[in-house]
């Protein structure tokens, strides 16, 4: 439980860091990415919500609609958050990688961030490849769960499953920036996160909660990048011992 609470604290430290002078310019691009994706997905949600609810609610269960409607509304909300996270993670990867690099340097040396956007040319391609790997891993779990969500009765467990999956994937995806820059393979990143599971779930659930709140979710991504970088800078060494 102590590690779980500590995990949530890292997100708060991330929020504190990105609001300081000198850091806001590195958070600006991820915030803009989040805003664009949020507006696009909010429009899609408003357009298709009634259709998706009709698909999820089983025929002949009208007498339980008062209970099932809010349950499946939560499911749609969690799927929406998952989609929002994956798109912002992929599109914002180069900017997030730059922010993570500055946080690691700050943690190691205690200096304000230096350098500029030219660093994107150096690390941007690696960040995009890592983000694509993380997206593939996320879809490997999300697609079967999405199919399960469409199965009547069985889908009653879907809200809990989506909640756990989102939290776990967030912990892994945001660990990608600090650990990838230190030479971890994607398999090693997953193992490093799994080695501190309560800590990772605490961080993942706190990040999920922040990303589910309108307006707050626009700054949640850079805060999560900064928080995860602090977490793994303090908790992990290189997989080869360095």
PDB file of C-alpha atoms in Angstrom:
ATOM      1  CA  UNK A   1       0.000   0.000   0.000  1.00  0.00           C
ATOM      2  CA  UNK A   2       2.911   2.342   0.735  1.00  0.00           C
ATOM      3  CA  UNK A   3       4.278   1.833  -2.785  1.00  0.00           C
ATOM      4  CA  UNK A   4       0.805   2.276  -4.275  1.00  0.00           C
ATOM      5  CA  UNK A   5       0.427   5.664  -2.564  1.00  0.00           C
ATOM      6  CA  UNK A   6       3.975   6.603  -3.585  1.00  0.00           C
ATOM      7  CA  UNK A   7       3.034   5.856  -7.188  1.00  0.00           C
ATOM      8  CA  UNK A   8       0.225   8.411  -7.096  1.00  0.00           C
ATOM      9  CA  UNK A   9       2.637  10.909  -5.572  1.00  0.00           C
ATOM     10  CA  UNK A  10       4.923  10.771  -8.590  1.00  0.00           C
ATOM     11  CA  UNK A  11       2.153  12.136 -10.802  1.00  0.00           C
ATOM     12  CA  UNK A  12       1.676  15.049  -8.394  1.00  0.00           C
ATOM     13  CA  UNK A  13       5.408  15.722  -8.537  1.00  0.00           C
ATOM     14  CA  UNK A  14       5.142  15.743 -12.318  1.00  0.00           C
ATOM     15  CA  UNK A  15       2.387  18.367 -12.184  1.00  0.00           C
ATOM     16  CA  UNK A  16       4.510  20.453  -9.835  1.00  0.00           C
ATOM     17  CA  UNK A  17       7.562  20.271 -12.105  1.00  0.00           C
ATOM     18  CA  UNK A  18       5.950  21.245 -15.408  1.00  0.00           C
ATOM     19  CA  UNK A  19       4.341  24.374 -13.955  1.00  0.00           C
ATOM     20  CA  UNK A  20       7.729  25.861 -13.013  1.00  0.00           C
ATOM     21  CA  UNK A  21       9.391  28.564 -15.123  1.00  0.00           C
ATOM     22  CA  UNK A  22      11.685  27.032 -17.735  1.00  0.00           C
ATOM     23  CA  UNK A  23       9.617  23.859 -18.020  1.00  0.00           C
ATOM     24  CA  UNK A  24       6.424  25.194 -19.521  1.00  0.00           C
ATOM     25  CA  UNK A  25       7.797  25.393 -23.054  1.00  0.00           C
ATOM     26  CA  UNK A  26       8.539  21.640 -22.985  1.00  0.00           C
ATOM     27  CA  UNK A  27       5.008  20.919 -21.776  1.00  0.00           C
ATOM     28  CA  UNK A  28       3.366  23.228 -24.333  1.00  0.00           C
ATOM     29  CA  UNK A  29       3.577  20.877 -27.340  1.00  0.00           C
ATOM     30  CA  UNK A  30       2.169  17.823 -25.449  1.00  0.00           C
ATOM     31  CA  UNK A  31      -0.677  20.023 -24.178  1.00  0.00           C
ATOM     32  CA  UNK A  32      -1.468  21.138 -27.731  1.00  0.00           C
ATOM     33  CA  UNK A  33      -1.444  17.514 -28.927  1.00  0.00           C
ATOM     34  CA  UNK A  34      -3.790  16.561 -26.086  1.00  0.00           C
ATOM     35  CA  UNK A  35      -6.152  19.419 -26.958  1.00  0.00           C
ATOM     36  CA  UNK A  36      -6.417  18.461 -30.635  1.00  0.00           C
ATOM     37  CA  UNK A  37      -6.989  14.772 -29.883  1.00  0.00           C
ATOM     38  CA  UNK A  38      -9.490  15.586 -27.126  1.00  0.00           C
ATOM     39  CA  UNK A  39     -11.613  17.794 -29.391  1.00  0.00           C
ATOM     40  CA  UNK A  40     -11.637  15.164 -32.168  1.00  0.00           C
ATOM     41  CA  UNK A  41     -12.571  12.288 -29.841  1.00  0.00           C
ATOM     42  CA  UNK A  42     -15.154  14.336 -27.927  1.00  0.00           C
ATOM     43  CA  UNK A  43     -16.897  15.017 -31.239  1.00  0.00           C
ATOM     44  CA  UNK A  44     -16.832  11.305 -32.120  1.00  0.00           C
ATOM     45  CA  UNK A  45     -18.188  10.394 -28.684  1.00  0.00           C
ATOM     46  CA  UNK A  46     -21.069  12.881 -28.935  1.00  0.00           C
ATOM     47  CA  UNK A  47     -21.932  11.557 -32.400  1.00  0.00           C
ATOM     48  CA  UNK A  48     -21.857   7.833 -31.635  1.00  0.00           C
ATOM     49  CA  UNK A  49     -22.752   7.493 -27.937  1.00  0.00           C
ATOM     50  CA  UNK A  50     -26.403   6.479 -28.404  1.00  0.00           C
ATOM     51  CA  UNK A  51     -25.481   3.933 -31.095  1.00  0.00           C
ATOM     52  CA  UNK A  52     -22.790   2.337 -28.940  1.00  0.00           C
ATOM     53  CA  UNK A  53     -25.106   2.163 -25.931  1.00  0.00           C
ATOM     54  CA  UNK A  54     -27.759   0.416 -28.044  1.00  0.00           C
ATOM     55  CA  UNK A  55     -25.111  -2.122 -29.127  1.00  0.00           C
ATOM     56  CA  UNK A  56     -23.982  -2.879 -25.578  1.00  0.00           C
ATOM     57  CA  UNK A  57     -27.401  -3.128 -23.901  1.00  0.00           C
ATOM     58  CA  UNK A  58     -28.679  -6.701 -24.362  1.00  0.00           C
ATOM     59  CA  UNK A  59     -32.122  -7.174 -25.931  1.00  0.00           C
ATOM     60  CA  UNK A  60     -34.881  -8.109 -23.490  1.00  0.00           C
ATOM     61  CA  UNK A  61     -33.099  -6.636 -20.478  1.00  0.00           C
ATOM     62  CA  UNK A  62     -35.096  -3.404 -20.438  1.00  0.00           C
ATOM     63  CA  UNK A  63     -36.116  -4.019 -16.835  1.00  0.00           C
ATOM     64  CA  UNK A  64     -32.443  -3.722 -15.828  1.00  0.00           C
ATOM     65  CA  UNK A  65     -31.661  -0.709 -17.990  1.00  0.00           C
ATOM     66  CA  UNK A  66     -31.520   1.576 -14.944  1.00  0.00           C
ATOM     67  CA  UNK A  67     -28.529  -0.459 -13.734  1.00  0.00           C
ATOM     68  CA  UNK A  68     -26.887  -1.381 -17.033  1.00  0.00           C
ATOM     69  CA  UNK A  69     -27.011   2.085 -18.600  1.00  0.00           C
ATOM     70  CA  UNK A  70     -24.545   3.727 -16.151  1.00  0.00           C
ATOM     71  CA  UNK A  71     -22.410   0.563 -16.156  1.00  0.00           C
ATOM     72  CA  UNK A  72     -21.949   0.583 -19.920  1.00  0.00           C
ATOM     73  CA  UNK A  73     -21.603   4.361 -19.976  1.00  0.00           C
ATOM     74  CA  UNK A  74     -18.531   3.813 -17.785  1.00  0.00           C
ATOM     75  CA  UNK A  75     -17.279   1.195 -20.263  1.00  0.00           C
ATOM     76  CA  UNK A  76     -17.614   3.639 -23.160  1.00  0.00           C
ATOM     77  CA  UNK A  77     -15.869   6.284 -21.089  1.00  0.00           C
ATOM     78  CA  UNK A  78     -12.938   3.966 -20.334  1.00  0.00           C
ATOM     79  CA  UNK A  79     -12.648   2.949 -23.992  1.00  0.00           C
ATOM     80  CA  UNK A  80     -12.673   6.661 -24.862  1.00  0.00           C
ATOM     81  CA  UNK A  81      -9.876   7.322 -22.346  1.00  0.00           C
ATOM     82  CA  UNK A  82      -7.890   4.373 -23.750  1.00  0.00           C
ATOM     83  CA  UNK A  83      -8.210   5.777 -27.276  1.00  0.00           C
ATOM     84  CA  UNK A  84      -7.303   9.263 -26.083  1.00  0.00           C
ATOM     85  CA  UNK A  85      -4.213   7.947 -24.292  1.00  0.00           C
ATOM     86  CA  UNK A  86      -2.994   5.887 -27.250  1.00  0.00           C
ATOM     87  CA  UNK A  87      -3.396   8.685 -29.791  1.00  0.00           C
ATOM     88  CA  UNK A  88      -1.787  11.352 -27.618  1.00  0.00           C
ATOM     89  CA  UNK A  89       1.004   8.927 -26.720  1.00  0.00           C
ATOM     90  CA  UNK A  90       1.747   8.193 -30.379  1.00  0.00           C
ATOM     91  CA  UNK A  91       1.416  11.721 -31.779  1.00  0.00           C
ATOM     92  CA  UNK A  92       3.167  13.357 -28.844  1.00  0.00           C
ATOM     93  CA  UNK A  93       6.026  10.832 -28.591  1.00  0.00           C
ATOM     94  CA  UNK A  94       8.866  13.065 -29.863  1.00  0.00           C
ATOM     95  CA  UNK A  95       7.836  15.979 -27.612  1.00  0.00           C
ATOM     96  CA  UNK A  96       7.368  13.692 -24.608  1.00  0.00           C
ATOM     97  CA  UNK A  97      10.772  12.163 -25.210  1.00  0.00           C
ATOM     98  CA  UNK A  98      12.368  15.607 -25.160  1.00  0.00           C
ATOM     99  CA  UNK A  99      10.559  16.498 -21.926  1.00  0.00           C
ATOM    100  CA  UNK A 100      11.654  13.216 -20.312  1.00  0.00           C
ATOM    101  CA  UNK A 101      15.265  13.832 -21.321  1.00  0.00           C
ATOM    102  CA  UNK A 102      15.192  17.261 -19.665  1.00  0.00           C
ATOM    103  CA  UNK A 103      13.646  15.817 -16.477  1.00  0.00           C
ATOM    104  CA  UNK A 104      16.331  13.113 -16.288  1.00  0.00           C
ATOM    105  CA  UNK A 105      19.053  15.712 -16.693  1.00  0.00           C
ATOM    106  CA  UNK A 106      17.436  17.885 -14.033  1.00  0.00           C
ATOM    107  CA  UNK A 107      17.177  14.922 -11.655  1.00  0.00           C
ATOM    108  CA  UNK A 108      20.818  13.951 -12.173  1.00  0.00           C
ATOM    109  CA  UNK A 109      22.370  17.408 -12.077  1.00  0.00           C
ATOM    110  CA  UNK A 110      19.812  19.662 -10.412  1.00  0.00           C
ATOM    111  CA  UNK A 111      20.008  22.199 -13.227  1.00  0.00           C
ATOM    112  CA  UNK A 112      17.169  23.894 -15.135  1.00  0.00           C
ATOM    113  CA  UNK A 113      16.517  22.405 -18.592  1.00  0.00           C
ATOM    114  CA  UNK A 114      18.867  23.462 -21.363  1.00  0.00           C
ATOM    115  CA  UNK A 115      18.924  22.856 -25.099  1.00  0.00           C
ATOM    116  CA  UNK A 116      16.090  23.295 -27.546  1.00  0.00           C
ATOM    117  CA  UNK A 117      13.797  21.771 -30.110  1.00  0.00           C
ATOM    118  CA  UNK A 118      16.710  20.609 -32.282  1.00  0.00           C
ATOM    119  CA  UNK A 119      16.996  17.722 -29.802  1.00  0.00           C
ATOM    120  CA  UNK A 120      13.841  16.355 -31.435  1.00  0.00           C
ATOM    121  CA  UNK A 121      15.844  15.535 -34.552  1.00  0.00           C
ATOM    122  CA  UNK A 122      18.133  13.349 -32.492  1.00  0.00           C
ATOM    123  CA  UNK A 123      15.652  11.460 -30.309  1.00  0.00           C
ATOM    124  CA  UNK A 124      12.360  11.861 -32.192  1.00  0.00           C
ATOM    125  CA  UNK A 125      12.661   8.775 -34.461  1.00  0.00           C
ATOM    126  CA  UNK A 126      13.553   6.509 -31.533  1.00  0.00           C
ATOM    127  CA  UNK A 127      10.579   7.830 -29.575  1.00  0.00           C
ATOM    128  CA  UNK A 128       8.204   7.130 -32.463  1.00  0.00           C
ATOM    129  CA  UNK A 129       9.462   3.547 -32.821  1.00  0.00           C
ATOM    130  CA  UNK A 130       9.055   2.965 -29.083  1.00  0.00           C
ATOM    131  CA  UNK A 131       5.577   4.479 -29.140  1.00  0.00           C
ATOM    132  CA  UNK A 132       4.594   2.166 -32.004  1.00  0.00           C
ATOM    133  CA  UNK A 133       5.822  -0.849 -30.008  1.00  0.00           C
ATOM    134  CA  UNK A 134       3.826   0.272 -26.985  1.00  0.00           C
ATOM    135  CA  UNK A 135       0.743   0.783 -29.153  1.00  0.00           C
ATOM    136  CA  UNK A 136       1.052  -2.739 -30.537  1.00  0.00           C
ATOM    137  CA  UNK A 137       1.297  -4.162 -27.021  1.00  0.00           C
ATOM    138  CA  UNK A 138      -1.737  -2.135 -25.921  1.00  0.00           C
ATOM    139  CA  UNK A 139      -3.850  -3.332 -28.853  1.00  0.00           C
ATOM    140  CA  UNK A 140      -2.840  -6.932 -28.151  1.00  0.00           C
ATOM    141  CA  UNK A 141      -4.778  -6.648 -24.870  1.00  0.00           C
ATOM    142  CA  UNK A 142      -7.397  -4.085 -25.808  1.00  0.00           C
ATOM    143  CA  UNK A 143      -8.832  -5.811 -28.899  1.00  0.00           C
ATOM    144  CA  UNK A 144      -9.787  -9.069 -27.089  1.00  0.00           C
ATOM    145  CA  UNK A 145     -11.199  -7.029 -24.209  1.00  0.00           C
ATOM    146  CA  UNK A 146     -13.222  -4.907 -26.634  1.00  0.00           C
ATOM    147  CA  UNK A 147     -14.687  -8.076 -28.156  1.00  0.00           C
ATOM    148  CA  UNK A 148     -15.461  -9.353 -24.663  1.00  0.00           C
ATOM    149  CA  UNK A 149     -17.271  -6.088 -23.952  1.00  0.00           C
ATOM    150  CA  UNK A 150     -19.740  -6.909 -26.732  1.00  0.00           C
ATOM    151  CA  UNK A 151     -20.705 -10.285 -25.188  1.00  0.00           C
ATOM    152  CA  UNK A 152     -23.933  -9.988 -23.146  1.00  0.00           C
ATOM    153  CA  UNK A 153     -23.714 -10.804 -19.429  1.00  0.00           C
ATOM    154  CA  UNK A 154     -19.969 -11.429 -19.623  1.00  0.00           C
ATOM    155  CA  UNK A 155     -19.506  -7.745 -20.357  1.00  0.00           C
ATOM    156  CA  UNK A 156     -20.739  -6.885 -16.858  1.00  0.00           C
ATOM    157  CA  UNK A 157     -17.122  -7.332 -15.752  1.00  0.00           C
ATOM    158  CA  UNK A 158     -15.866  -4.995 -18.482  1.00  0.00           C
ATOM    159  CA  UNK A 159     -15.622  -1.766 -16.407  1.00  0.00           C
ATOM    160  CA  UNK A 160     -13.245  -3.345 -13.891  1.00  0.00           C
ATOM    161  CA  UNK A 161     -11.185  -5.001 -16.614  1.00  0.00           C
ATOM    162  CA  UNK A 162     -10.878  -1.780 -18.626  1.00  0.00           C
ATOM    163  CA  UNK A 163      -9.909   0.107 -15.472  1.00  0.00           C
ATOM    164  CA  UNK A 164      -7.091  -2.319 -14.638  1.00  0.00           C
ATOM    165  CA  UNK A 165      -5.909  -2.537 -18.244  1.00  0.00           C
ATOM    166  CA  UNK A 166      -5.796   1.245 -18.680  1.00  0.00           C
ATOM    167  CA  UNK A 167      -3.838   1.732 -15.458  1.00  0.00           C
ATOM    168  CA  UNK A 168      -1.334  -0.998 -16.340  1.00  0.00           C
ATOM    169  CA  UNK A 169      -0.799   0.234 -19.889  1.00  0.00           C
ATOM    170  CA  UNK A 170      -0.304   3.806 -18.700  1.00  0.00           C
ATOM    171  CA  UNK A 171       2.398   2.669 -16.298  1.00  0.00           C
ATOM    172  CA  UNK A 172       4.204   0.789 -19.077  1.00  0.00           C
ATOM    173  CA  UNK A 173       3.789   3.433 -21.772  1.00  0.00           C
ATOM    174  CA  UNK A 174       5.043   6.323 -19.683  1.00  0.00           C
ATOM    175  CA  UNK A 175       7.960   4.218 -18.446  1.00  0.00           C
ATOM    176  CA  UNK A 176       8.984   3.978 -22.091  1.00  0.00           C
ATOM    177  CA  UNK A 177      10.520   7.458 -22.175  1.00  0.00           C
ATOM    178  CA  UNK A 178      12.989   7.281 -19.268  1.00  0.00           C
ATOM    179  CA  UNK A 179      13.827   3.587 -19.685  1.00  0.00           C
ATOM    180  CA  UNK A 180      14.045   3.601 -23.481  1.00  0.00           C
ATOM    181  CA  UNK A 181      16.562   6.437 -23.375  1.00  0.00           C
ATOM    182  CA  UNK A 182      18.715   4.317 -21.040  1.00  0.00           C
ATOM    183  CA  UNK A 183      18.899   1.334 -23.381  1.00  0.00           C
ATOM    184  CA  UNK A 184      16.042  -0.853 -22.181  1.00  0.00           C
ATOM    185  CA  UNK A 185      14.365  -3.063 -24.763  1.00  0.00           C
ATOM    186  CA  UNK A 186      10.563  -3.109 -24.708  1.00  0.00           C
ATOM    187  CA  UNK A 187      10.632  -6.488 -22.923  1.00  0.00           C
ATOM    188  CA  UNK A 188      12.997  -5.098 -20.292  1.00  0.00           C
ATOM    189  CA  UNK A 189      10.733  -2.078 -19.795  1.00  0.00           C
ATOM    190  CA  UNK A 190       7.775  -4.337 -19.043  1.00  0.00           C
ATOM    191  CA  UNK A 191       9.877  -6.382 -16.625  1.00  0.00           C
ATOM    192  CA  UNK A 192      11.109  -3.234 -14.866  1.00  0.00           C
ATOM    193  CA  UNK A 193       7.543  -1.972 -14.384  1.00  0.00           C
ATOM    194  CA  UNK A 194       6.331  -5.408 -13.242  1.00  0.00           C
ATOM    195  CA  UNK A 195       9.095  -5.528 -10.620  1.00  0.00           C
ATOM    196  CA  UNK A 196       7.330  -2.656  -8.830  1.00  0.00           C
ATOM    197  CA  UNK A 197       3.723  -3.546  -9.561  1.00  0.00           C
ATOM    198  CA  UNK A 198       1.968  -1.671  -6.681  1.00  0.00           C
ATOM    199  CA  UNK A 199       4.013   1.437  -7.464  1.00  0.00           C
ATOM    200  CA  UNK A 200       3.182   1.162 -11.171  1.00  0.00           C
ATOM    201  CA  UNK A 201      -0.544   0.636 -10.551  1.00  0.00           C
ATOM    202  CA  UNK A 202      -0.682   3.591  -8.178  1.00  0.00           C
ATOM    203  CA  UNK A 203       0.912   5.795 -10.805  1.00  0.00           C
ATOM    204  CA  UNK A 204      -1.249   4.333 -13.585  1.00  0.00           C
ATOM    205  CA  UNK A 205      -4.530   4.769 -11.723  1.00  0.00           C
ATOM    206  CA  UNK A 206      -3.683   8.345 -10.728  1.00  0.00           C
ATOM    207  CA  UNK A 207      -2.799   9.160 -14.339  1.00  0.00           C
ATOM    208  CA  UNK A 208      -5.986   7.480 -15.571  1.00  0.00           C
ATOM    209  CA  UNK A 209      -8.069   9.556 -13.151  1.00  0.00           C
ATOM    210  CA  UNK A 210      -6.375  12.753 -14.346  1.00  0.00           C
ATOM    211  CA  UNK A 211      -6.935  11.852 -17.991  1.00  0.00           C
ATOM    212  CA  UNK A 212     -10.625  11.200 -17.371  1.00  0.00           C
ATOM    213  CA  UNK A 213     -11.234  14.754 -16.123  1.00  0.00           C
ATOM    214  CA  UNK A 214     -11.894  17.335 -18.864  1.00  0.00           C
ATOM    215  CA  UNK A 215      -9.410  20.235 -18.921  1.00  0.00           C
ATOM    216  CA  UNK A 216      -7.123  18.472 -16.441  1.00  0.00           C
ATOM    217  CA  UNK A 217      -6.514  15.781 -19.072  1.00  0.00           C
ATOM    218  CA  UNK A 218      -4.938  18.392 -21.332  1.00  0.00           C
ATOM    219  CA  UNK A 219      -1.964  18.773 -18.978  1.00  0.00           C
ATOM    220  CA  UNK A 220      -2.004  15.206 -17.654  1.00  0.00           C
ATOM    221  CA  UNK A 221       0.282  13.864 -20.399  1.00  0.00           C
ATOM    222  CA  UNK A 222       3.317  16.096 -19.745  1.00  0.00           C
ATOM    223  CA  UNK A 223       2.783  15.690 -15.987  1.00  0.00           C
ATOM    224  CA  UNK A 224       2.746  11.899 -16.417  1.00  0.00           C
ATOM    225  CA  UNK A 225       5.920  12.017 -18.536  1.00  0.00           C
ATOM    226  CA  UNK A 226       7.685  14.076 -15.872  1.00  0.00           C
ATOM    227  CA  UNK A 227       6.326  11.950 -13.013  1.00  0.00           C
ATOM    228  CA  UNK A 228       7.231   8.651 -14.642  1.00  0.00           C
ATOM    229  CA  UNK A 229      10.715   9.927 -15.434  1.00  0.00           C
ATOM    230  CA  UNK A 230      11.235  10.867 -11.793  1.00  0.00           C
ATOM    231  CA  UNK A 231       9.870   7.497 -10.697  1.00  0.00           C
ATOM    232  CA  UNK A 232      12.169   5.424 -12.865  1.00  0.00           C
ATOM    233  CA  UNK A 233      15.174   7.669 -12.345  1.00  0.00           C
ATOM    234  CA  UNK A 234      14.889   7.014  -8.619  1.00  0.00           C
ATOM    235  CA  UNK A 235      13.896   3.339  -8.731  1.00  0.00           C
ATOM    236  CA  UNK A 236      15.799   1.682 -11.578  1.00  0.00           C
ATOM    237  CA  UNK A 237      19.305   1.144 -12.829  1.00  0.00           C
ATOM    238  CA  UNK A 238      20.294  -0.048 -16.285  1.00  0.00           C
ATOM    239  CA  UNK A 239      19.242  -3.683 -16.924  1.00  0.00           C
ATOM    240  CA  UNK A 240      22.896  -4.640 -17.284  1.00  0.00           C
ATOM    241  CA  UNK A 241      23.695  -3.133 -13.906  1.00  0.00           C
ATOM    242  CA  UNK A 242      24.968   0.307 -15.002  1.00  0.00           C
TER     243      UNK A 242
END
